[in-house]
Amino acid sequence: MINVIIVDDEEFARSSLYFLLQENCENVQICGIAKSVDEARDLLSQHEVDLIFLDIAMPGKNGFELIPDARSNNAQVVFTTAYDQYALKAIKSSALDYLLKPIDIDELKETVEKATRLIGFNDYENNRNERLKDLTQNLSDKSGIRKISLPNSQGYTLIGIDEIIHIEADSNYSVFHLHNRDKITVSRVLKEYEEMLPENQFVRIHKSSIVNLNYLVEFNSKNGLEVLLKNGEKIAVSRRRASDFMDKIKVYTSYSSDK
């Protein structure tokens, strides 16, 4: 048996992973569930934990901040997240594996089997290169993934990032405007998506707006700098972000002409 804790700020994500592990991984004993990094640290101090299923984007402290605690407790880490943009950082942190939400049952089983084999070794560092090789291979299989999962009250909505025209801030919520004219509201702040989406394609042009440059039709300074998008919407560019926006446009147009 291997002792496992689940760390995720979303109730649906915690309960669904708990159910998947209970139903499909007989050698797993779940000894705790945490909603934050601080709660996870408490669990690590109370239990001998072999494996941590760890979300990355959480309020307060993100999942990477738990890595030193995991190492000091000789616990392996599997990142569980809706965003594949974290892949490189996951590799650098020497995580055992990286699972993209919604979690596939077969991938989960493979990860638990890998963890079971690895935990059987006493010398963690001697097997570090093998772990990194396995993780790199696992991530390379997902290198073509260009989707993100947006949490909702029932689970997740999976969308391609190229479907996003722009994202609008609404207090502590983010509203996704999609090319089919649908709107999806997510209970996460805009800054999280600014950090997660590819910066060569998505640009923060205002404190309340991120635009997808693929949908940019024109930008002008008739009424202060503003952009016109393919869906007909006009969005203001703040003075503070104007210089960065123009630099991003130069890079984007240069990249597009080379393709």
PDB file of C-alpha atoms in Angstrom:
ATOM      1  CA  MET A   1       0.000   0.000   0.000  1.00  0.00           C
ATOM      2  CA  ILE A   2       1.121   3.552  -0.697  1.00  0.00           C
ATOM      3  CA  ASN A   3      -0.109   6.505   1.360  1.00  0.00           C
ATOM      4  CA  VAL A   4      -1.562   9.307  -0.705  1.00  0.00           C
ATOM      5  CA  ILE A   5      -2.837  12.829  -0.106  1.00  0.00           C
ATOM      6  CA  ILE A   6      -4.860  14.941  -2.541  1.00  0.00           C
ATOM      7  CA  VAL A   7      -4.301  18.705  -2.681  1.00  0.00           C
ATOM      8  CA  ASP A   8      -6.716  20.822  -4.725  1.00  0.00           C
ATOM      9  CA  ASP A   9      -8.748  23.951  -4.013  1.00  0.00           C
ATOM     10  CA  GLU A  10     -11.715  22.772  -6.119  1.00  0.00           C
ATOM     11  CA  GLU A  11     -14.208  20.505  -4.373  1.00  0.00           C
ATOM     12  CA  PHE A  12     -15.201  18.696  -7.576  1.00  0.00           C
ATOM     13  CA  ALA A  13     -11.573  17.986  -8.452  1.00  0.00           C
ATOM     14  CA  ARG A  14     -10.873  16.599  -4.967  1.00  0.00           C
ATOM     15  CA  SER A  15     -13.927  14.364  -4.848  1.00  0.00           C
ATOM     16  CA  SER A  16     -13.575  13.075  -8.422  1.00  0.00           C
ATOM     17  CA  LEU A  17      -9.906  12.138  -7.944  1.00  0.00           C
ATOM     18  CA  TYR A  18     -10.735  10.503  -4.606  1.00  0.00           C
ATOM     19  CA  PHE A  19     -13.407   8.418  -6.335  1.00  0.00           C
ATOM     20  CA  LEU A  20     -11.116   7.464  -9.247  1.00  0.00           C
ATOM     21  CA  LEU A  21      -8.377   6.310  -6.873  1.00  0.00           C
ATOM     22  CA  GLN A  22     -10.780   4.374  -4.654  1.00  0.00           C
ATOM     23  CA  GLU A  23     -12.394   2.590  -7.587  1.00  0.00           C
ATOM     24  CA  ASN A  24      -9.333   1.876  -9.716  1.00  0.00           C
ATOM     25  CA  CYS A  25      -6.201   1.712  -7.533  1.00  0.00           C
ATOM     26  CA  GLU A  26      -6.432  -0.997  -4.883  1.00  0.00           C
ATOM     27  CA  ASN A  27      -2.959  -0.385  -3.467  1.00  0.00           C
ATOM     28  CA  VAL A  28      -3.664   3.273  -2.644  1.00  0.00           C
ATOM     29  CA  GLN A  29      -4.599   4.423   0.835  1.00  0.00           C
ATOM     30  CA  ILE A  30      -5.832   8.019   0.934  1.00  0.00           C
ATOM     31  CA  CYS A  31      -4.757   9.435   4.266  1.00  0.00           C
ATOM     32  CA  GLY A  32      -5.819  13.036   3.745  1.00  0.00           C
ATOM     33  CA  ILE A  33      -7.360  15.656   1.482  1.00  0.00           C
ATOM     34  CA  ALA A  34      -6.268  19.313   1.528  1.00  0.00           C
ATOM     35  CA  LYS A  35      -7.674  22.485  -0.021  1.00  0.00           C
ATOM     36  CA  SER A  36      -4.436  24.464   0.156  1.00  0.00           C
ATOM     37  CA  VAL A  37      -0.662  24.219   0.495  1.00  0.00           C
ATOM     38  CA  ASP A  38      -0.884  25.067   4.200  1.00  0.00           C
ATOM     39  CA  GLU A  39      -3.384  22.260   4.845  1.00  0.00           C
ATOM     40  CA  ALA A  40      -1.140  19.880   2.881  1.00  0.00           C
ATOM     41  CA  ARG A  41       1.819  20.807   5.089  1.00  0.00           C
ATOM     42  CA  ASP A  42      -0.243  19.898   8.142  1.00  0.00           C
ATOM     43  CA  LEU A  43      -1.030  16.496   6.613  1.00  0.00           C
ATOM     44  CA  LEU A  44       2.644  15.893   5.838  1.00  0.00           C
ATOM     45  CA  SER A  45       3.468  16.556   9.488  1.00  0.00           C
ATOM     46  CA  GLN A  46       0.801  14.096  10.649  1.00  0.00           C
ATOM     47  CA  HIS A  47       1.244  11.186   8.222  1.00  0.00           C
ATOM     48  CA  GLU A  48       3.940   9.260   6.402  1.00  0.00           C
ATOM     49  CA  VAL A  49       3.000  10.243   2.870  1.00  0.00           C
ATOM     50  CA  ASP A  50       4.378   8.420  -0.169  1.00  0.00           C
ATOM     51  CA  LEU A  51       2.603  10.271  -2.961  1.00  0.00           C
ATOM     52  CA  ILE A  52       0.977  13.699  -3.365  1.00  0.00           C
ATOM     53  CA  PHE A  53      -1.550  14.481  -6.103  1.00  0.00           C
ATOM     54  CA  LEU A  54      -1.028  18.226  -6.284  1.00  0.00           C
ATOM     55  CA  ASP A  55      -2.934  20.964  -8.106  1.00  0.00           C
ATOM     56  CA  ILE A  56      -0.830  23.905  -9.288  1.00  0.00           C
ATOM     57  CA  ALA A  57      -3.075  26.968  -9.629  1.00  0.00           C
ATOM     58  CA  MET A  58      -4.512  27.549  -6.152  1.00  0.00           C
ATOM     59  CA  PRO A  59      -5.321  30.769  -4.271  1.00  0.00           C
ATOM     60  CA  GLY A  60      -2.638  32.011  -1.909  1.00  0.00           C
ATOM     61  CA  LYS A  61       0.201  29.572  -2.551  1.00  0.00           C
ATOM     62  CA  ASN A  62       0.559  27.570  -5.763  1.00  0.00           C
ATOM     63  CA  GLY A  63       1.439  23.888  -5.842  1.00  0.00           C
ATOM     64  CA  PHE A  64       5.122  24.447  -6.639  1.00  0.00           C
ATOM     65  CA  GLU A  65       5.571  25.955  -3.171  1.00  0.00           C
ATOM     66  CA  LEU A  66       4.892  22.549  -1.614  1.00  0.00           C
ATOM     67  CA  ILE A  67       7.785  20.872  -3.459  1.00  0.00           C
ATOM     68  CA  PRO A  68      10.424  21.528  -0.737  1.00  0.00           C
ATOM     69  CA  ASP A  69       8.096  20.017   1.882  1.00  0.00           C
ATOM     70  CA  ALA A  70       7.473  16.998  -0.319  1.00  0.00           C
ATOM     71  CA  ARG A  71      11.217  16.452  -0.774  1.00  0.00           C
ATOM     72  CA  SER A  72      11.957  16.742   2.947  1.00  0.00           C
ATOM     73  CA  ASN A  73       9.280  14.106   3.592  1.00  0.00           C
ATOM     74  CA  ASN A  74      10.525  11.831   0.749  1.00  0.00           C
ATOM     75  CA  ALA A  75       7.119  12.060  -0.922  1.00  0.00           C
ATOM     76  CA  GLN A  76       6.696  11.813  -4.676  1.00  0.00           C
ATOM     77  CA  VAL A  77       4.587  14.444  -6.474  1.00  0.00           C
ATOM     78  CA  VAL A  78       2.126  14.110  -9.344  1.00  0.00           C
ATOM     79  CA  PHE A  79       0.835  17.434 -10.615  1.00  0.00           C
ATOM     80  CA  THR A  80      -2.846  17.525 -11.546  1.00  0.00           C
ATOM     81  CA  THR A  81      -3.861  20.653 -13.439  1.00  0.00           C
ATOM     82  CA  ALA A  82      -6.084  21.975 -16.188  1.00  0.00           C
ATOM     83  CA  TYR A  83      -3.204  23.751 -17.951  1.00  0.00           C
ATOM     84  CA  ASP A  84      -0.472  22.159 -20.030  1.00  0.00           C
ATOM     85  CA  GLN A  85       1.599  25.374 -19.964  1.00  0.00           C
ATOM     86  CA  TYR A  86       3.105  24.217 -16.651  1.00  0.00           C
ATOM     87  CA  ALA A  87       4.775  21.184 -18.240  1.00  0.00           C
ATOM     88  CA  LEU A  88       8.347  22.501 -18.374  1.00  0.00           C
ATOM     89  CA  LYS A  89       8.276  23.739 -14.790  1.00  0.00           C
ATOM     90  CA  ALA A  90       6.866  20.384 -13.688  1.00  0.00           C
ATOM     91  CA  ILE A  91       9.836  18.617 -15.279  1.00  0.00           C
ATOM     92  CA  LYS A  92      12.318  20.984 -13.638  1.00  0.00           C
ATOM     93  CA  SER A  93      10.791  20.376 -10.234  1.00  0.00           C
ATOM     94  CA  SER A  94      11.450  16.619 -10.674  1.00  0.00           C
ATOM     95  CA  ALA A  95       7.823  15.639 -10.296  1.00  0.00           C
ATOM     96  CA  LEU A  96       7.008  11.976 -10.802  1.00  0.00           C
ATOM     97  CA  ASP A  97       4.344  12.753 -13.375  1.00  0.00           C
ATOM     98  CA  TYR A  98       1.930  15.336 -14.711  1.00  0.00           C
ATOM     99  CA  LEU A  99      -1.782  14.652 -15.309  1.00  0.00           C
ATOM    100  CA  LEU A 100      -4.010  17.004 -17.263  1.00  0.00           C
ATOM    101  CA  LYS A 101      -7.575  17.492 -16.046  1.00  0.00           C
ATOM    102  CA  PRO A 102     -10.040  15.959 -16.614  1.00  0.00           C
ATOM    103  CA  ILE A 103      -7.919  13.009 -15.516  1.00  0.00           C
ATOM    104  CA  ASP A 104      -7.900   9.945 -17.742  1.00  0.00           C
ATOM    105  CA  ILE A 105      -8.385   6.695 -15.795  1.00  0.00           C
ATOM    106  CA  ASP A 106      -5.749   4.747 -17.740  1.00  0.00           C
ATOM    107  CA  GLU A 107      -3.168   7.507 -17.271  1.00  0.00           C
ATOM    108  CA  LEU A 108      -3.975   7.602 -13.564  1.00  0.00           C
ATOM    109  CA  LYS A 109      -3.436   3.844 -13.246  1.00  0.00           C
ATOM    110  CA  GLU A 110      -0.095   4.084 -15.061  1.00  0.00           C
ATOM    111  CA  THR A 111       1.009   6.894 -12.762  1.00  0.00           C
ATOM    112  CA  VAL A 112       0.103   4.941  -9.616  1.00  0.00           C
ATOM    113  CA  GLU A 113       1.943   1.880 -10.948  1.00  0.00           C
ATOM    114  CA  LYS A 114       4.990   4.044 -11.673  1.00  0.00           C
ATOM    115  CA  ALA A 115       4.823   5.518  -8.169  1.00  0.00           C
ATOM    116  CA  THR A 116       4.529   2.063  -6.622  1.00  0.00           C
ATOM    117  CA  ARG A 117       7.683   0.889  -8.415  1.00  0.00           C
ATOM    118  CA  LEU A 118       9.620   4.014  -7.570  1.00  0.00           C
ATOM    119  CA  ILE A 119       8.668   4.078  -3.906  1.00  0.00           C
ATOM    120  CA  GLY A 120      10.123   0.576  -3.640  1.00  0.00           C
ATOM    121  CA  PHE A 121      13.591   2.038  -4.216  1.00  0.00           C
ATOM    122  CA  ASN A 122      15.483   3.390  -1.229  1.00  0.00           C
ATOM    123  CA  ASP A 123      17.824   5.683  -3.098  1.00  0.00           C
ATOM    124  CA  TYR A 124      15.703   8.479  -4.518  1.00  0.00           C
ATOM    125  CA  GLU A 125      18.481  10.422  -6.242  1.00  0.00           C
ATOM    126  CA  ASN A 126      19.872   7.425  -8.141  1.00  0.00           C
ATOM    127  CA  ASN A 127      16.551   7.138  -9.948  1.00  0.00           C
ATOM    128  CA  ARG A 128      16.085  10.850 -10.653  1.00  0.00           C
ATOM    129  CA  ASN A 129      17.243  10.687 -14.284  1.00  0.00           C
ATOM    130  CA  GLU A 130      14.898   7.792 -15.016  1.00  0.00           C
ATOM    131  CA  ARG A 131      11.982   9.731 -13.518  1.00  0.00           C
ATOM    132  CA  LEU A 132      12.780  12.774 -15.617  1.00  0.00           C
ATOM    133  CA  LYS A 133      13.025  10.642 -18.752  1.00  0.00           C
ATOM    134  CA  ASP A 134       9.641   9.056 -18.058  1.00  0.00           C
ATOM    135  CA  LEU A 135       8.054  12.412 -17.314  1.00  0.00           C
ATOM    136  CA  THR A 136       9.511  14.012 -20.430  1.00  0.00           C
ATOM    137  CA  GLN A 137       8.172  11.143 -22.548  1.00  0.00           C
ATOM    138  CA  ASN A 138       4.762  11.425 -20.899  1.00  0.00           C
ATOM    139  CA  LEU A 139       4.623  15.153 -21.585  1.00  0.00           C
ATOM    140  CA  SER A 140       5.887  14.820 -25.146  1.00  0.00           C
ATOM    141  CA  ASP A 141       2.873  12.647 -25.893  1.00  0.00           C
ATOM    142  CA  LYS A 142       0.728  15.647 -24.925  1.00  0.00           C
ATOM    143  CA  SER A 143       2.814  18.232 -26.735  1.00  0.00           C
ATOM    144  CA  GLY A 144       0.046  18.769 -29.267  1.00  0.00           C
ATOM    145  CA  ILE A 145      -2.535  19.585 -26.618  1.00  0.00           C
ATOM    146  CA  ARG A 146      -3.753  23.133 -27.044  1.00  0.00           C
ATOM    147  CA  LYS A 147      -6.699  23.012 -24.689  1.00  0.00           C
ATOM    148  CA  ILE A 148      -7.555  24.216 -21.215  1.00  0.00           C
ATOM    149  CA  SER A 149     -10.216  22.982 -18.831  1.00  0.00           C
ATOM    150  CA  LEU A 150     -12.435  25.664 -17.346  1.00  0.00           C
ATOM    151  CA  PRO A 151     -13.994  24.660 -14.014  1.00  0.00           C
ATOM    152  CA  ASN A 152     -17.762  24.910 -13.585  1.00  0.00           C
ATOM    153  CA  SER A 153     -20.262  23.799 -10.940  1.00  0.00           C
ATOM    154  CA  GLN A 154     -20.576  20.342 -12.509  1.00  0.00           C
ATOM    155  CA  GLY A 155     -16.991  19.675 -13.559  1.00  0.00           C
ATOM    156  CA  TYR A 156     -14.993  21.138 -16.449  1.00  0.00           C
ATOM    157  CA  THR A 157     -15.532  22.623 -19.884  1.00  0.00           C
ATOM    158  CA  LEU A 158     -12.706  21.694 -22.244  1.00  0.00           C
ATOM    159  CA  ILE A 159     -11.934  24.328 -24.894  1.00  0.00           C
ATOM    160  CA  GLY A 160      -9.169  24.879 -27.427  1.00  0.00           C
ATOM    161  CA  ILE A 161      -7.158  28.015 -26.750  1.00  0.00           C
ATOM    162  CA  ASP A 162      -7.630  29.041 -30.387  1.00  0.00           C
ATOM    163  CA  GLU A 163     -11.373  29.296 -29.675  1.00  0.00           C
ATOM    164  CA  ILE A 164     -10.764  32.169 -27.256  1.00  0.00           C
ATOM    165  CA  ILE A 165     -11.235  35.658 -28.734  1.00  0.00           C
ATOM    166  CA  HIS A 166     -10.656  37.551 -25.518  1.00  0.00           C
ATOM    167  CA  ILE A 167     -11.018  37.215 -21.753  1.00  0.00           C
ATOM    168  CA  GLU A 168     -12.701  39.864 -19.652  1.00  0.00           C
ATOM    169  CA  ALA A 169     -12.270  40.426 -15.929  1.00  0.00           C
ATOM    170  CA  ASP A 170     -15.417  40.705 -13.826  1.00  0.00           C
ATOM    171  CA  SER A 171     -14.381  41.231 -10.208  1.00  0.00           C
ATOM    172  CA  ASN A 172     -12.920  37.847  -9.097  1.00  0.00           C
ATOM    173  CA  TYR A 173     -14.303  36.114 -12.186  1.00  0.00           C
ATOM    174  CA  SER A 174     -13.030  35.753 -15.752  1.00  0.00           C
ATOM    175  CA  VAL A 175     -15.407  35.761 -18.733  1.00  0.00           C
ATOM    176  CA  PHE A 176     -14.211  33.869 -21.813  1.00  0.00           C
ATOM    177  CA  HIS A 177     -15.559  35.184 -25.127  1.00  0.00           C
ATOM    178  CA  LEU A 178     -15.384  32.393 -27.707  1.00  0.00           C
ATOM    179  CA  HIS A 179     -15.408  32.462 -31.510  1.00  0.00           C
ATOM    180  CA  ASN A 180     -18.836  30.750 -31.624  1.00  0.00           C
ATOM    181  CA  ARG A 181     -20.132  33.721 -29.572  1.00  0.00           C
ATOM    182  CA  ASP A 182     -20.536  31.613 -26.421  1.00  0.00           C
ATOM    183  CA  LYS A 183     -19.414  33.065 -23.107  1.00  0.00           C
ATOM    184  CA  ILE A 184     -18.041  31.022 -20.207  1.00  0.00           C
ATOM    185  CA  THR A 185     -17.618  32.570 -16.749  1.00  0.00           C
ATOM    186  CA  VAL A 186     -14.985  31.058 -14.463  1.00  0.00           C
ATOM    187  CA  SER A 187     -14.395  31.798 -10.789  1.00  0.00           C
ATOM    188  CA  ARG A 188     -10.719  32.619 -11.231  1.00  0.00           C
ATOM    189  CA  VAL A 189      -8.986  35.972 -11.596  1.00  0.00           C
ATOM    190  CA  LEU A 190      -7.654  37.199 -14.930  1.00  0.00           C
ATOM    191  CA  LYS A 191      -4.018  37.173 -13.769  1.00  0.00           C
ATOM    192  CA  GLU A 192      -4.042  33.374 -13.552  1.00  0.00           C
ATOM    193  CA  TYR A 193      -4.892  33.092 -17.243  1.00  0.00           C
ATOM    194  CA  GLU A 194      -2.387  35.796 -18.156  1.00  0.00           C
ATOM    195  CA  GLU A 195       0.311  33.572 -16.622  1.00  0.00           C
ATOM    196  CA  MET A 196      -0.999  30.325 -18.120  1.00  0.00           C
ATOM    197  CA  LEU A 197      -1.760  31.192 -21.742  1.00  0.00           C
ATOM    198  CA  PRO A 198       1.033  31.501 -24.369  1.00  0.00           C
ATOM    199  CA  GLU A 199       2.312  35.070 -24.167  1.00  0.00           C
ATOM    200  CA  ASN A 200       3.137  35.220 -27.887  1.00  0.00           C
ATOM    201  CA  GLN A 201      -0.585  34.784 -28.648  1.00  0.00           C
ATOM    202  CA  PHE A 202      -2.466  36.218 -25.647  1.00  0.00           C
ATOM    203  CA  VAL A 203      -1.719  39.766 -24.511  1.00  0.00           C
ATOM    204  CA  ARG A 204      -2.990  41.653 -21.460  1.00  0.00           C
ATOM    205  CA  ILE A 205      -3.951  45.044 -22.915  1.00  0.00           C
ATOM    206  CA  HIS A 206      -5.888  46.383 -19.945  1.00  0.00           C
ATOM    207  CA  LYS A 207      -6.371  45.484 -16.283  1.00  0.00           C
ATOM    208  CA  SER A 208      -9.666  43.891 -17.345  1.00  0.00           C
ATOM    209  CA  SER A 209      -8.801  42.436 -20.778  1.00  0.00           C
ATOM    210  CA  ILE A 210      -6.654  39.774 -22.444  1.00  0.00           C
ATOM    211  CA  VAL A 211      -6.917  39.444 -26.229  1.00  0.00           C
ATOM    212  CA  ASN A 212      -5.982  36.645 -28.610  1.00  0.00           C
ATOM    213  CA  LEU A 213      -3.830  38.241 -31.317  1.00  0.00           C
ATOM    214  CA  ASN A 214      -5.144  35.713 -33.834  1.00  0.00           C
ATOM    215  CA  TYR A 215      -8.453  37.602 -33.736  1.00  0.00           C
ATOM    216  CA  LEU A 216      -6.966  41.091 -34.026  1.00  0.00           C
ATOM    217  CA  VAL A 217      -8.273  43.067 -37.038  1.00  0.00           C
ATOM    218  CA  GLU A 218      -6.791  46.488 -36.366  1.00  0.00           C
ATOM    219  CA  PHE A 219      -5.605  48.860 -33.675  1.00  0.00           C
ATOM    220  CA  ASN A 220      -5.780  52.636 -33.778  1.00  0.00           C
ATOM    221  CA  SER A 221      -5.532  55.742 -31.618  1.00  0.00           C
ATOM    222  CA  LYS A 222      -8.638  57.641 -32.778  1.00  0.00           C
ATOM    223  CA  ASN A 223     -10.225  57.566 -29.330  1.00  0.00           C
ATOM    224  CA  GLY A 224      -7.171  56.574 -27.345  1.00  0.00           C
ATOM    225  CA  LEU A 225      -5.475  53.329 -28.326  1.00  0.00           C
ATOM    226  CA  GLU A 226      -7.987  50.547 -28.915  1.00  0.00           C
ATOM    227  CA  VAL A 227      -8.163  47.241 -30.778  1.00  0.00           C
ATOM    228  CA  LEU A 228     -10.853  45.881 -33.075  1.00  0.00           C
ATOM    229  CA  LEU A 229     -11.423  42.119 -32.947  1.00  0.00           C
ATOM    230  CA  LYS A 230     -12.952  39.817 -35.554  1.00  0.00           C
ATOM    231  CA  ASN A 231     -16.190  39.546 -33.586  1.00  0.00           C
ATOM    232  CA  GLY A 232     -16.659  43.310 -33.947  1.00  0.00           C
ATOM    233  CA  GLU A 233     -15.776  44.209 -30.361  1.00  0.00           C
ATOM    234  CA  LYS A 234     -13.585  47.214 -29.624  1.00  0.00           C
ATOM    235  CA  ILE A 235     -11.427  47.075 -26.498  1.00  0.00           C
ATOM    236  CA  ALA A 236      -9.336  49.856 -25.010  1.00  0.00           C
ATOM    237  CA  VAL A 237      -5.596  49.476 -24.495  1.00  0.00           C
ATOM    238  CA  SER A 238      -4.432  51.105 -21.268  1.00  0.00           C
ATOM    239  CA  ARG A 239      -1.584  53.626 -21.451  1.00  0.00           C
ATOM    240  CA  ARG A 240       0.464  51.557 -19.031  1.00  0.00           C
ATOM    241  CA  ARG A 241       0.258  48.489 -21.294  1.00  0.00           C
ATOM    242  CA  ALA A 242       0.450  50.239 -24.671  1.00  0.00           C
ATOM    243  CA  SER A 243       4.222  49.924 -25.090  1.00  0.00           C
ATOM    244  CA  ASP A 244       4.235  46.220 -24.215  1.00  0.00           C
ATOM    245  CA  PHE A 245       1.274  45.651 -26.543  1.00  0.00           C
ATOM    246  CA  MET A 246       3.083  47.295 -29.474  1.00  0.00           C
ATOM    247  CA  ASP A 247       6.191  45.191 -28.793  1.00  0.00           C
ATOM    248  CA  LYS A 248       4.072  42.030 -28.748  1.00  0.00           C
ATOM    249  CA  ILE A 249       2.452  43.038 -32.042  1.00  0.00           C
ATOM    250  CA  LYS A 250       5.882  43.416 -33.671  1.00  0.00           C
ATOM    251  CA  VAL A 251       6.964  39.984 -32.474  1.00  0.00           C
ATOM    252  CA  TYR A 252       3.634  38.436 -33.482  1.00  0.00           C
ATOM    253  CA  THR A 253       3.630  39.863 -37.011  1.00  0.00           C
ATOM    254  CA  SER A 254       7.260  38.860 -37.512  1.00  0.00           C
ATOM    255  CA  TYR A 255       6.502  35.312 -36.307  1.00  0.00           C
ATOM    256  CA  SER A 256       3.400  35.044 -38.487  1.00  0.00           C
ATOM    257  CA  SER A 257       5.268  36.134 -41.628  1.00  0.00           C
ATOM    258  CA  ASP A 258       7.906  33.460 -41.023  1.00  0.00           C
ATOM    259  CA  LYS A 259       5.391  30.628 -40.771  1.00  0.00           C
TER     260      LYS A 259
END
